[in-house]
PDB file of C-alpha atoms in Angstrom:
ATOM      1  CA  UNK A   1      -9.928   5.852 -28.487  1.00 35.00           C
ATOM      2  CA  UNK A   2      -8.374   6.842 -25.400  1.00 53.00           C
ATOM      3  CA  UNK A   3      -4.523   7.257 -25.591  1.00 66.00           C
ATOM      4  CA  UNK A   4      -2.378   4.269 -24.704  1.00 69.00           C
ATOM      5  CA  UNK A   5      -0.006   4.270 -20.887  1.00 84.00           C
ATOM      6  CA  UNK A   6       2.689   4.736 -21.451  1.00 89.00           C
ATOM      7  CA  UNK A   7       4.536   1.931 -20.598  1.00 94.00           C
ATOM      8  CA  UNK A   8       8.002   1.258 -18.239  1.00 97.00           C
ATOM      9  CA  UNK A   9      10.990   1.713 -18.673  1.00 96.00           C
ATOM     10  CA  UNK A  10      13.887   1.726 -16.410  1.00 98.00           C
ATOM     11  CA  UNK A  11      16.332   4.320 -17.783  1.00 98.00           C
ATOM     12  CA  UNK A  12      20.124   3.304 -18.719  1.00 98.00           C
ATOM     13  CA  UNK A  13      21.638   4.458 -15.573  1.00 98.00           C
ATOM     14  CA  UNK A  14      20.466   2.540 -13.225  1.00 98.00           C
ATOM     15  CA  UNK A  15      19.611  -1.734 -13.697  1.00 98.00           C
ATOM     16  CA  UNK A  16      18.523  -3.413 -11.523  1.00 98.00           C
ATOM     17  CA  UNK A  17      15.863  -3.873  -8.953  1.00 98.00           C
ATOM     18  CA  UNK A  18      18.072  -3.250  -5.751  1.00 98.00           C
ATOM     19  CA  UNK A  19      19.036  -0.022  -7.089  1.00 98.00           C
ATOM     20  CA  UNK A  20      15.391   0.495  -8.333  1.00 98.00           C
ATOM     21  CA  UNK A  21      13.591  -0.037  -5.159  1.00 98.00           C
ATOM     22  CA  UNK A  22      16.625   2.322  -3.252  1.00 98.00           C
ATOM     23  CA  UNK A  23      17.354   5.031  -5.026  1.00 98.00           C
ATOM     24  CA  UNK A  24      13.689   6.890  -4.767  1.00 98.00           C
ATOM     25  CA  UNK A  25      14.870   6.631  -1.081  1.00 96.00           C
ATOM     26  CA  UNK A  26      17.275   9.462  -2.438  1.00 97.00           C
ATOM     27  CA  UNK A  27      15.927  11.197  -4.674  1.00 97.00           C
ATOM     28  CA  UNK A  28      11.975  11.959  -3.134  1.00 95.00           C
ATOM     29  CA  UNK A  29      11.134  15.513  -3.877  1.00 94.00           C
ATOM     30  CA  UNK A  30       9.597  17.528  -0.657  1.00 96.00           C
ATOM     31  CA  UNK A  31       5.916  16.474   0.072  1.00 96.00           C
ATOM     32  CA  UNK A  32       3.286  19.147   0.302  1.00 97.00           C
ATOM     33  CA  UNK A  33       0.914  20.450   2.760  1.00 97.00           C
ATOM     34  CA  UNK A  34      -1.961  18.304   3.627  1.00 98.00           C
ATOM     35  CA  UNK A  35      -4.819  19.079   6.124  1.00 98.00           C
ATOM     36  CA  UNK A  36      -4.619  16.599   8.778  1.00 98.00           C
ATOM     37  CA  UNK A  37      -8.119  15.195  10.108  1.00 98.00           C
ATOM     38  CA  UNK A  38      -8.086  12.511  13.365  1.00 98.00           C
ATOM     39  CA  UNK A  39     -11.197   9.701  12.648  1.00 98.00           C
ATOM     40  CA  UNK A  40     -12.823   7.684  15.233  1.00 98.00           C
ATOM     41  CA  UNK A  41     -13.267   4.701  14.691  1.00 98.00           C
ATOM     42  CA  UNK A  42     -15.943   2.081  14.713  1.00 97.00           C
ATOM     43  CA  UNK A  43     -13.602   0.012  18.260  1.00 97.00           C
ATOM     44  CA  UNK A  44     -12.927   3.705  19.389  1.00 97.00           C
ATOM     45  CA  UNK A  45      -8.946   4.574  17.827  1.00 98.00           C
ATOM     46  CA  UNK A  46      -8.245   6.744  15.448  1.00 98.00           C
ATOM     47  CA  UNK A  47      -6.279   7.240  12.349  1.00 98.00           C
ATOM     48  CA  UNK A  48      -5.060   9.608  10.907  1.00 98.00           C
ATOM     49  CA  UNK A  49      -5.868  11.027   7.570  1.00 98.00           C
ATOM     50  CA  UNK A  50      -4.603  13.939   5.287  1.00 98.00           C
ATOM     51  CA  UNK A  51      -5.480  15.343   2.717  1.00 98.00           C
ATOM     52  CA  UNK A  52      -4.867  18.471  -0.240  1.00 98.00           C
ATOM     53  CA  UNK A  53      -7.347  19.138  -1.008  1.00 97.00           C
ATOM     54  CA  UNK A  54      -9.400  20.443  -4.111  1.00 96.00           C
ATOM     55  CA  UNK A  55     -12.231  22.265  -5.916  1.00 94.00           C
ATOM     56  CA  UNK A  56     -15.665  20.383  -4.886  1.00 92.00           C
ATOM     57  CA  UNK A  57     -16.355  17.945  -7.468  1.00 92.00           C
ATOM     58  CA  UNK A  58     -13.310  17.597  -8.711  1.00 96.00           C
ATOM     59  CA  UNK A  59     -12.810  13.433  -8.839  1.00 96.00           C
ATOM     60  CA  UNK A  60     -10.771  12.501  -5.256  1.00 98.00           C
ATOM     61  CA  UNK A  61      -8.141   9.608  -5.520  1.00 98.00           C
ATOM     62  CA  UNK A  62      -7.886   7.982  -2.029  1.00 98.00           C
ATOM     63  CA  UNK A  63      -3.845   6.056  -1.691  1.00 99.00           C
ATOM     64  CA  UNK A  64      -3.493   3.520   0.685  1.00 98.00           C
ATOM     65  CA  UNK A  65       0.507   3.512   1.570  1.00 98.00           C
ATOM     66  CA  UNK A  66       2.424   0.097   2.450  1.00 98.00           C
ATOM     67  CA  UNK A  67       4.598  -1.125   4.910  1.00 98.00           C
ATOM     68  CA  UNK A  68       5.325   1.321   7.717  1.00 96.00           C
ATOM     69  CA  UNK A  69       5.036   4.447   4.740  1.00 98.00           C
ATOM     70  CA  UNK A  70       2.536   7.719   5.269  1.00 98.00           C
ATOM     71  CA  UNK A  71       2.096  10.721   3.783  1.00 98.00           C
ATOM     72  CA  UNK A  72       5.912  11.309   3.631  1.00 97.00           C
ATOM     73  CA  UNK A  73       6.385   8.379   1.446  1.00 98.00           C
ATOM     74  CA  UNK A  74       7.934   8.441  -1.851  1.00 98.00           C
ATOM     75  CA  UNK A  75       5.346   7.486  -3.641  1.00 98.00           C
ATOM     76  CA  UNK A  76       2.747   9.599  -1.662  1.00 98.00           C
ATOM     77  CA  UNK A  77       4.979  13.196  -2.531  1.00 98.00           C
ATOM     78  CA  UNK A  78       5.075  11.977  -5.897  1.00 98.00           C
ATOM     79  CA  UNK A  79       1.157  11.676  -6.083  1.00 98.00           C
ATOM     80  CA  UNK A  80      -0.366  14.477  -4.605  1.00 98.00           C
ATOM     81  CA  UNK A  81       2.294  16.919  -6.104  1.00 98.00           C
ATOM     82  CA  UNK A  82       0.007  15.714  -9.542  1.00 98.00           C
ATOM     83  CA  UNK A  83      -3.110  15.597  -8.189  1.00 98.00           C
ATOM     84  CA  UNK A  84      -2.331  19.159  -7.214  1.00 98.00           C
ATOM     85  CA  UNK A  85      -1.468  19.672 -10.945  1.00 98.00           C
ATOM     86  CA  UNK A  86      -4.404  17.868 -12.171  1.00 98.00           C
ATOM     87  CA  UNK A  87      -6.556  19.553  -9.966  1.00 97.00           C
ATOM     88  CA  UNK A  88      -6.990  16.092  -8.341  1.00 98.00           C
ATOM     89  CA  UNK A  89      -8.410  15.908  -4.014  1.00 97.00           C
ATOM     90  CA  UNK A  90      -5.495  12.842  -3.305  1.00 98.00           C
ATOM     91  CA  UNK A  91      -6.852  11.845   0.434  1.00 98.00           C
ATOM     92  CA  UNK A  92      -3.707   9.544   2.502  1.00 98.00           C
ATOM     93  CA  UNK A  93      -4.842   7.438   5.268  1.00 98.00           C
ATOM     94  CA  UNK A  94      -3.047   6.364   7.350  1.00 98.00           C
ATOM     95  CA  UNK A  95      -3.246   2.439   8.751  1.00 98.00           C
ATOM     96  CA  UNK A  96      -3.633   2.716  12.706  1.00 98.00           C
ATOM     97  CA  UNK A  97      -0.097   3.529  15.269  1.00 96.00           C
ATOM     98  CA  UNK A  98       1.658   5.190  10.862  1.00 97.00           C
ATOM     99  CA  UNK A  99       0.975   8.980  11.557  1.00 97.00           C
ATOM    100  CA  UNK A 100       3.473   9.394  15.018  1.00 95.00           C
ATOM    101  CA  UNK A 101       1.438   8.995  17.357  1.00 96.00           C
ATOM    102  CA  UNK A 102       0.519   5.042  18.748  1.00 97.00           C
ATOM    103  CA  UNK A 103      -3.498   4.406  18.367  1.00 97.00           C
ATOM    104  CA  UNK A 104      -5.473   3.401  21.081  1.00 97.00           C
ATOM    105  CA  UNK A 105      -6.473  -0.012  20.640  1.00 97.00           C
ATOM    106  CA  UNK A 106      -4.769  -3.467  21.522  1.00 97.00           C
ATOM    107  CA  UNK A 107      -4.934  -3.965  16.920  1.00 97.00           C
ATOM    108  CA  UNK A 108      -2.453  -2.237  14.461  1.00 97.00           C
ATOM    109  CA  UNK A 109      -2.568  -3.132  10.837  1.00 98.00           C
ATOM    110  CA  UNK A 110      -2.182  -5.864   8.285  1.00 98.00           C
ATOM    111  CA  UNK A 111      -1.908  -6.662   4.295  1.00 98.00           C
ATOM    112  CA  UNK A 112      -5.498  -8.195   4.104  1.00 98.00           C
ATOM    113  CA  UNK A 113      -7.216  -5.335   6.469  1.00 97.00           C
ATOM    114  CA  UNK A 114     -10.207  -5.305   4.636  1.00 98.00           C
ATOM    115  CA  UNK A 115     -12.278  -4.264   6.718  1.00 97.00           C
ATOM    116  CA  UNK A 116     -10.380  -1.112   7.688  1.00 98.00           C
ATOM    117  CA  UNK A 117     -10.559  -0.641   3.841  1.00 98.00           C
ATOM    118  CA  UNK A 118     -13.825  -0.626   3.528  1.00 98.00           C
ATOM    119  CA  UNK A 119     -15.050   1.702   6.872  1.00 98.00           C
ATOM    120  CA  UNK A 120     -12.784   4.038   5.202  1.00 98.00           C
ATOM    121  CA  UNK A 121     -13.997   3.835   1.726  1.00 98.00           C
ATOM    122  CA  UNK A 122     -17.416   4.543   2.393  1.00 97.00           C
ATOM    123  CA  UNK A 123     -16.478   7.642   5.179  1.00 97.00           C
ATOM    124  CA  UNK A 124     -14.973   9.197   1.781  1.00 97.00           C
ATOM    125  CA  UNK A 125     -17.475   8.051  -0.450  1.00 96.00           C
ATOM    126  CA  UNK A 126     -20.210   9.794   2.382  1.00 94.00           C
ATOM    127  CA  UNK A 127     -18.208  12.228   1.795  1.00 93.00           C
ATOM    128  CA  UNK A 128     -17.420  12.699  -1.494  1.00 91.00           C
ATOM    129  CA  UNK A 129     -21.416  12.742  -2.302  1.00 86.00           C
ATOM    130  CA  UNK A 130     -21.381  10.067  -4.885  1.00 75.00           C
ATOM    131  CA  UNK A 131     -18.674  11.762  -6.386  1.00 84.00           C
ATOM    132  CA  UNK A 132     -15.879   9.798  -8.996  1.00 92.00           C
ATOM    133  CA  UNK A 133     -13.789   8.196  -5.768  1.00 97.00           C
ATOM    134  CA  UNK A 134     -10.243   6.266  -7.089  1.00 98.00           C
ATOM    135  CA  UNK A 135      -8.638   4.205  -5.405  1.00 98.00           C
ATOM    136  CA  UNK A 136      -5.016   2.844  -5.205  1.00 98.00           C
ATOM    137  CA  UNK A 137      -2.733   1.558  -3.106  1.00 98.00           C
ATOM    138  CA  UNK A 138       0.878   0.743  -2.901  1.00 98.00           C
ATOM    139  CA  UNK A 139       2.907  -2.445  -1.184  1.00 98.00           C
ATOM    140  CA  UNK A 140       0.358  -3.182   1.661  1.00 98.00           C
ATOM    141  CA  UNK A 141      -1.886  -1.140   0.797  1.00 98.00           C
ATOM    142  CA  UNK A 142      -2.253  -2.478  -2.590  1.00 98.00           C
ATOM    143  CA  UNK A 143      -2.625  -6.268  -1.834  1.00 98.00           C
ATOM    144  CA  UNK A 144      -5.322  -5.028   1.410  1.00 98.00           C
ATOM    145  CA  UNK A 145      -7.544  -3.157  -1.541  1.00 98.00           C
ATOM    146  CA  UNK A 146      -7.133  -5.688  -4.106  1.00 98.00           C
ATOM    147  CA  UNK A 147      -8.409  -7.951  -1.274  1.00 98.00           C
ATOM    148  CA  UNK A 148     -10.603  -6.102  -0.172  1.00 98.00           C
ATOM    149  CA  UNK A 149     -12.625  -5.473  -4.172  1.00 98.00           C
ATOM    150  CA  UNK A 150     -12.346  -9.211  -4.398  1.00 98.00           C
ATOM    151  CA  UNK A 151     -14.760 -10.130  -0.790  1.00 98.00           C
ATOM    152  CA  UNK A 152     -16.714  -7.679  -2.392  1.00 98.00           C
ATOM    153  CA  UNK A 153     -17.332  -8.353  -5.881  1.00 98.00           C
ATOM    154  CA  UNK A 154     -20.199  -6.451  -7.688  1.00 97.00           C
ATOM    155  CA  UNK A 155     -20.727  -3.987  -4.671  1.00 97.00           C
ATOM    156  CA  UNK A 156     -17.266  -2.469  -4.626  1.00 98.00           C
ATOM    157  CA  UNK A 157     -18.274  -0.474  -7.622  1.00 96.00           C
ATOM    158  CA  UNK A 158     -21.035   1.254  -5.129  1.00 96.00           C
ATOM    159  CA  UNK A 159     -18.085   3.328  -3.814  1.00 97.00           C
ATOM    160  CA  UNK A 160     -15.150   3.367  -7.066  1.00 97.00           C
ATOM    161  CA  UNK A 161     -15.313   4.202  -9.941  1.00 97.00           C
ATOM    162  CA  UNK A 162     -11.436   1.614  -9.606  1.00 97.00           C
ATOM    163  CA  UNK A 163      -8.680   0.903  -8.177  1.00 98.00           C
ATOM    164  CA  UNK A 164      -4.467   0.127  -9.386  1.00 98.00           C
ATOM    165  CA  UNK A 165      -2.545  -1.656  -7.488  1.00 98.00           C
ATOM    166  CA  UNK A 166       1.692  -0.698  -7.229  1.00 98.00           C
ATOM    167  CA  UNK A 167       3.877  -3.338  -6.503  1.00 98.00           C
ATOM    168  CA  UNK A 168       1.250  -5.519  -3.982  1.00 98.00           C
ATOM    169  CA  UNK A 169       2.897  -8.329  -2.956  1.00 98.00           C
ATOM    170  CA  UNK A 170       0.142 -10.471  -3.728  1.00 98.00           C
ATOM    171  CA  UNK A 171       1.819 -14.004  -2.490  1.00 98.00           C
ATOM    172  CA  UNK A 172       2.707 -12.699   1.268  1.00 98.00           C
ATOM    173  CA  UNK A 173       4.032 -16.504   1.762  1.00 98.00           C
ATOM    174  CA  UNK A 174       6.462 -16.239  -0.874  1.00 98.00           C
ATOM    175  CA  UNK A 175       6.839 -11.989  -0.561  1.00 98.00           C
ATOM    176  CA  UNK A 176       7.985 -12.927   2.940  1.00 97.00           C
ATOM    177  CA  UNK A 177      10.166 -15.969   2.422  1.00 97.00           C
ATOM    178  CA  UNK A 178      11.533 -13.736  -0.700  1.00 97.00           C
ATOM    179  CA  UNK A 179      12.894 -11.474   2.325  1.00 97.00           C
ATOM    180  CA  UNK A 180      15.103 -13.571   4.811  1.00 97.00           C
ATOM    181  CA  UNK A 181      17.202 -14.709   1.849  1.00 96.00           C
ATOM    182  CA  UNK A 182      20.355 -12.416   0.935  1.00 96.00           C
ATOM    183  CA  UNK A 183      20.607  -8.453   0.424  1.00 97.00           C
ATOM    184  CA  UNK A 184      16.837  -8.492   0.999  1.00 96.00           C
ATOM    185  CA  UNK A 185      17.436  -9.271   4.614  1.00 97.00           C
ATOM    186  CA  UNK A 186      18.434  -5.655   4.682  1.00 97.00           C
ATOM    187  CA  UNK A 187      14.766  -4.597   3.662  1.00 97.00           C
ATOM    188  CA  UNK A 188      13.095  -6.999   6.044  1.00 98.00           C
ATOM    189  CA  UNK A 189      16.081  -5.092   9.138  1.00 97.00           C
ATOM    190  CA  UNK A 190      15.077  -1.587   8.246  1.00 96.00           C
ATOM    191  CA  UNK A 191      10.976  -2.618   8.137  1.00 97.00           C
ATOM    192  CA  UNK A 192      11.908  -4.716  11.770  1.00 98.00           C
ATOM    193  CA  UNK A 193      13.369  -1.999  12.775  1.00 97.00           C
ATOM    194  CA  UNK A 194      10.195   0.685  13.480  1.00 96.00           C
ATOM    195  CA  UNK A 195       7.768  -2.251  14.414  1.00 97.00           C
ATOM    196  CA  UNK A 196       9.525  -3.520  16.388  1.00 98.00           C
ATOM    197  CA  UNK A 197       9.838  -0.388  18.182  1.00 97.00           C
ATOM    198  CA  UNK A 198       5.790   0.231  17.843  1.00 97.00           C
ATOM    199  CA  UNK A 199       5.229  -3.527  19.386  1.00 97.00           C
ATOM    200  CA  UNK A 200       7.058  -2.558  22.152  1.00 97.00           C
ATOM    201  CA  UNK A 201       5.241   0.794  22.497  1.00 97.00           C
ATOM    202  CA  UNK A 202       2.567  -0.950  22.112  1.00 97.00           C
ATOM    203  CA  UNK A 203       2.725  -4.316  24.895  1.00 97.00           C
ATOM    204  CA  UNK A 204       3.393  -1.067  28.150  1.00 97.00           C
ATOM    205  CA  UNK A 205      -0.076  -0.130  27.155  1.00 96.00           C
ATOM    206  CA  UNK A 206      -1.170  -3.454  27.108  1.00 97.00           C
ATOM    207  CA  UNK A 207       1.165  -6.121  28.627  1.00 97.00           C
ATOM    208  CA  UNK A 208       0.910  -9.880  27.659  1.00 97.00           C
ATOM    209  CA  UNK A 209      -0.949  -8.622  24.334  1.00 97.00           C
ATOM    210  CA  UNK A 210       2.471 -11.699  22.427  1.00 98.00           C
ATOM    211  CA  UNK A 211       5.520 -12.248  23.022  1.00 98.00           C
ATOM    212  CA  UNK A 212       7.946 -10.109  24.034  1.00 98.00           C
ATOM    213  CA  UNK A 213      10.764 -12.159  23.410  1.00 98.00           C
ATOM    214  CA  UNK A 214       9.738 -13.830  20.979  1.00 98.00           C
ATOM    215  CA  UNK A 215       8.904 -10.000  19.492  1.00 98.00           C
ATOM    216  CA  UNK A 216      12.940  -9.300  20.528  1.00 98.00           C
ATOM    217  CA  UNK A 217      14.194 -12.269  18.377  1.00 98.00           C
ATOM    218  CA  UNK A 218      12.878 -12.544  15.590  1.00 98.00           C
ATOM    219  CA  UNK A 219      15.175 -12.086  12.304  1.00 98.00           C
ATOM    220  CA  UNK A 220      12.369 -11.779   9.789  1.00 98.00           C
ATOM    221  CA  UNK A 221       9.117 -11.013   8.727  1.00 98.00           C
ATOM    222  CA  UNK A 222       7.805 -14.815   9.185  1.00 98.00           C
ATOM    223  CA  UNK A 223       9.354 -15.229  13.062  1.00 98.00           C
ATOM    224  CA  UNK A 224       7.494 -11.284  13.267  1.00 98.00           C
ATOM    225  CA  UNK A 225       4.600 -12.018  12.212  1.00 98.00           C
ATOM    226  CA  UNK A 226       4.173 -15.121  13.785  1.00 98.00           C
ATOM    227  CA  UNK A 227       4.838 -14.116  17.356  1.00 98.00           C
ATOM    228  CA  UNK A 228       2.974 -10.804  16.634  1.00 98.00           C
ATOM    229  CA  UNK A 229       1.270  -9.705  14.298  1.00 98.00           C
ATOM    230  CA  UNK A 230      -0.754 -13.248  13.566  1.00 98.00           C
ATOM    231  CA  UNK A 231      -1.994 -13.015  17.309  1.00 98.00           C
ATOM    232  CA  UNK A 232      -2.878  -9.448  17.942  1.00 98.00           C
ATOM    233  CA  UNK A 233      -5.357  -9.622  14.740  1.00 98.00           C
ATOM    234  CA  UNK A 234      -6.702 -13.745  14.808  1.00 97.00           C
ATOM    235  CA  UNK A 235      -4.624 -14.943  13.319  1.00 98.00           C
ATOM    236  CA  UNK A 236      -3.360 -18.911  14.732  1.00 98.00           C
ATOM    237  CA  UNK A 237       0.453 -17.564  13.624  1.00 98.00           C
ATOM    238  CA  UNK A 238       1.372 -15.992  10.494  1.00 98.00           C
ATOM    239  CA  UNK A 239       1.315 -19.402   8.008  1.00 98.00           C
ATOM    240  CA  UNK A 240      -2.270 -18.758   8.465  1.00 98.00           C
ATOM    241  CA  UNK A 241      -2.471 -15.206   8.483  1.00 98.00           C
ATOM    242  CA  UNK A 242       0.245 -14.820   4.990  1.00 98.00           C
ATOM    243  CA  UNK A 243      -2.399 -17.819   3.690  1.00 98.00           C
ATOM    244  CA  UNK A 244      -5.453 -15.458   4.631  1.00 98.00           C
ATOM    245  CA  UNK A 245      -4.271 -12.735   4.077  1.00 98.00           C
ATOM    246  CA  UNK A 246      -3.263 -12.680   0.045  1.00 98.00           C
ATOM    247  CA  UNK A 247      -4.864 -11.106  -2.508  1.00 98.00           C
ATOM    248  CA  UNK A 248      -3.679 -13.270  -5.175  1.00 98.00           C
ATOM    249  CA  UNK A 249      -6.707 -15.834  -4.598  1.00 98.00           C
ATOM    250  CA  UNK A 250      -9.529 -12.673  -4.924  1.00 98.00           C
ATOM    251  CA  UNK A 251      -7.871 -10.984  -7.808  1.00 98.00           C
ATOM    252  CA  UNK A 252     -10.659 -13.317  -9.755  1.00 98.00           C
ATOM    253  CA  UNK A 253     -13.785 -11.823  -7.776  1.00 98.00           C
ATOM    254  CA  UNK A 254     -13.070  -8.285  -8.487  1.00 98.00           C
ATOM    255  CA  UNK A 255     -15.662  -6.193 -10.350  1.00 98.00           C
ATOM    256  CA  UNK A 256     -14.728  -3.476 -11.008  1.00 98.00           C
ATOM    257  CA  UNK A 257     -12.105  -1.757 -12.664  1.00 98.00           C
ATOM    258  CA  UNK A 258      -8.613  -2.884 -11.461  1.00 98.00           C
ATOM    259  CA  UNK A 259      -4.619  -1.964 -12.457  1.00 98.00           C
ATOM    260  CA  UNK A 260      -2.329  -4.361 -11.150  1.00 98.00           C
ATOM    261  CA  UNK A 261       1.036  -3.491 -11.784  1.00 98.00           C
ATOM    262  CA  UNK A 262       4.584  -5.529 -11.139  1.00 98.00           C
ATOM    263  CA  UNK A 263       7.742  -5.656 -11.809  1.00 98.00           C
ATOM    264  CA  UNK A 264       8.884  -9.020 -13.006  1.00 98.00           C
ATOM    265  CA  UNK A 265      12.395  -7.037 -10.419  1.00 98.00           C
ATOM    266  CA  UNK A 266      10.668  -6.258  -7.473  1.00 98.00           C
ATOM    267  CA  UNK A 267      13.853  -7.755  -4.611  1.00 97.00           C
ATOM    268  CA  UNK A 268      10.088  -8.224  -2.298  1.00 98.00           C
ATOM    269  CA  UNK A 269       7.744 -11.045  -5.040  1.00 97.00           C
ATOM    270  CA  UNK A 270       9.533 -12.901  -7.115  1.00 96.00           C
ATOM    271  CA  UNK A 271       8.203 -13.525 -11.098  1.00 97.00           C
ATOM    272  CA  UNK A 272       7.001 -16.900  -9.992  1.00 97.00           C
ATOM    273  CA  UNK A 273       4.607 -15.463  -7.984  1.00 98.00           C
ATOM    274  CA  UNK A 274       3.148 -13.285  -9.814  1.00 98.00           C
ATOM    275  CA  UNK A 275      -1.267 -14.396 -11.730  1.00 98.00           C
ATOM    276  CA  UNK A 276      -0.835 -14.824 -15.230  1.00 97.00           C
ATOM    277  CA  UNK A 277      -4.399 -13.509 -16.727  1.00 94.00           C
ATOM    278  CA  UNK A 278      -6.262 -15.866 -16.441  1.00 95.00           C
ATOM    279  CA  UNK A 279      -5.176 -16.098 -13.301  1.00 96.00           C
ATOM    280  CA  UNK A 280      -8.063 -12.493 -12.713  1.00 97.00           C
ATOM    281  CA  UNK A 281     -10.985 -11.871 -13.643  1.00 94.00           C
ATOM    282  CA  UNK A 282     -11.925  -9.987 -16.444  1.00 96.00           C
ATOM    283  CA  UNK A 283     -11.643  -6.438 -14.444  1.00 97.00           C
ATOM    284  CA  UNK A 284      -8.115  -6.451 -13.696  1.00 98.00           C
ATOM    285  CA  UNK A 285      -5.251  -5.771 -16.641  1.00 97.00           C
ATOM    286  CA  UNK A 286      -1.888  -6.887 -15.505  1.00 98.00           C
ATOM    287  CA  UNK A 287       1.643  -5.193 -16.379  1.00 98.00           C
ATOM    288  CA  UNK A 288       4.667  -6.933 -15.382  1.00 98.00           C
ATOM    289  CA  UNK A 289       6.423  -4.873 -16.990  1.00 98.00           C
ATOM    290  CA  UNK A 290      10.752  -6.869 -16.951  1.00 98.00           C
ATOM    291  CA  UNK A 291      12.156  -4.039 -14.745  1.00 98.00           C
ATOM    292  CA  UNK A 292      11.046  -1.094 -11.724  1.00 98.00           C
ATOM    293  CA  UNK A 293      11.730  -2.216  -8.301  1.00 98.00           C
ATOM    294  CA  UNK A 294      10.056  -2.012  -5.593  1.00 98.00           C
ATOM    295  CA  UNK A 295       7.644   0.844  -5.451  1.00 98.00           C
ATOM    296  CA  UNK A 296      10.762   2.762  -7.785  1.00 98.00           C
ATOM    297  CA  UNK A 297      10.089   3.329 -11.076  1.00 98.00           C
ATOM    298  CA  UNK A 298      12.666   6.464 -11.326  1.00 98.00           C
ATOM    299  CA  UNK A 299      12.695   7.277 -15.434  1.00 97.00           C
ATOM    300  CA  UNK A 300      13.905  10.566 -16.920  1.00 97.00           C
ATOM    301  CA  UNK A 301      17.710  11.710 -17.382  1.00 98.00           C
ATOM    302  CA  UNK A 302      20.326  11.390 -14.025  1.00 98.00           C
ATOM    303  CA  UNK A 303      19.121  11.738 -11.309  1.00 98.00           C
ATOM    304  CA  UNK A 304      16.159  11.426 -12.592  1.00 98.00           C
ATOM    305  CA  UNK A 305      12.153  11.497 -11.577  1.00 98.00           C
ATOM    306  CA  UNK A 306       9.170   9.813  -9.506  1.00 98.00           C
ATOM    307  CA  UNK A 307       6.676  10.989 -11.792  1.00 97.00           C
ATOM    308  CA  UNK A 308       5.496   7.520 -13.802  1.00 98.00           C
ATOM    309  CA  UNK A 309       4.072   6.282 -10.973  1.00 98.00           C
ATOM    310  CA  UNK A 310       1.243   9.061 -10.332  1.00 98.00           C
ATOM    311  CA  UNK A 311       1.399   9.258 -14.212  1.00 98.00           C
ATOM    312  CA  UNK A 312      -0.438   5.729 -14.770  1.00 98.00           C
ATOM    313  CA  UNK A 313      -2.466   6.107 -11.659  1.00 98.00           C
ATOM    314  CA  UNK A 314      -3.855   9.298 -13.630  1.00 98.00           C
ATOM    315  CA  UNK A 315      -4.342   8.107 -16.861  1.00 98.00           C
ATOM    316  CA  UNK A 316      -5.794   4.502 -15.630  1.00 98.00           C
ATOM    317  CA  UNK A 317      -8.410   6.214 -13.172  1.00 98.00           C
ATOM    318  CA  UNK A 318      -8.986   8.826 -16.464  1.00 96.00           C
ATOM    319  CA  UNK A 319      -9.262   6.224 -19.471  1.00 93.00           C
ATOM    320  CA  UNK A 320     -10.467   2.636 -17.755  1.00 83.00           C
ATOM    321  CA  UNK A 321     -12.777   3.706 -15.098  1.00 71.00           C
ATOM    322  CA  UNK A 322     -15.525   5.536 -16.887  1.00 59.00           C
TER     323      UNK A 322
END
């Protein structure tokens, strides 16, 4: 019998979803030196993929980052460090435009970009020569990964041993509208600052790609997705995008071992939007701790550490995917 995973409990000195979300940004460890590769996509674009190498035959953990994330995100750094300690190969593919250089094509990335997930996993599977490939995603990356697994059904097992998603915004409408209210608007403004800057640069390269005035005037994610994300990626509007890109409807179709961790105090997604076990397939393990914030999971005495998330991932892949 495999050892039980350690459930998450927030330290008493860090109460509340907002504090638990923001504090990791202040205590993130020093990034490791990673090896970068540039991959040409099937449509002639590129993505940058960062590697922490390990001995041949070691398990591979690929981590898909969140909205405007990168290899320098706190969860990526802590996971890379945990993989180094475990002797695993760590891989972080940057979604288009997230590695510090504007991509070549008009499109960027979005929460339901399962086709991009599929292409990346197939390339990693081929490079790994059939070895153990574990796939995890955080926030937006977790949503896209879960959606991919649901769409692929039993065939997902041809590429990965299992999948794990941390704080995935499973219901994009519930998440997007919630981020437009109260204190949560600070998170929205943080995202919009970089999203608008990159979008303005993309518009210079591709005039007429979307309505520049509507993009500049957007004050929430609904307005931004309606003006930019949806038309650029073939959706009728924000409502269509959020409905079709959400992973929640696909959870019942997942046929590989899957872990979905969603704290009930996540400021991005209210607890009443989270799925019940009756709404997901038998391969899906739901963990919905009372606390954790949005990709927070701080543990230990003050000032805390960020070890819980990567250790939960490694435990799952070691013991629930064999």
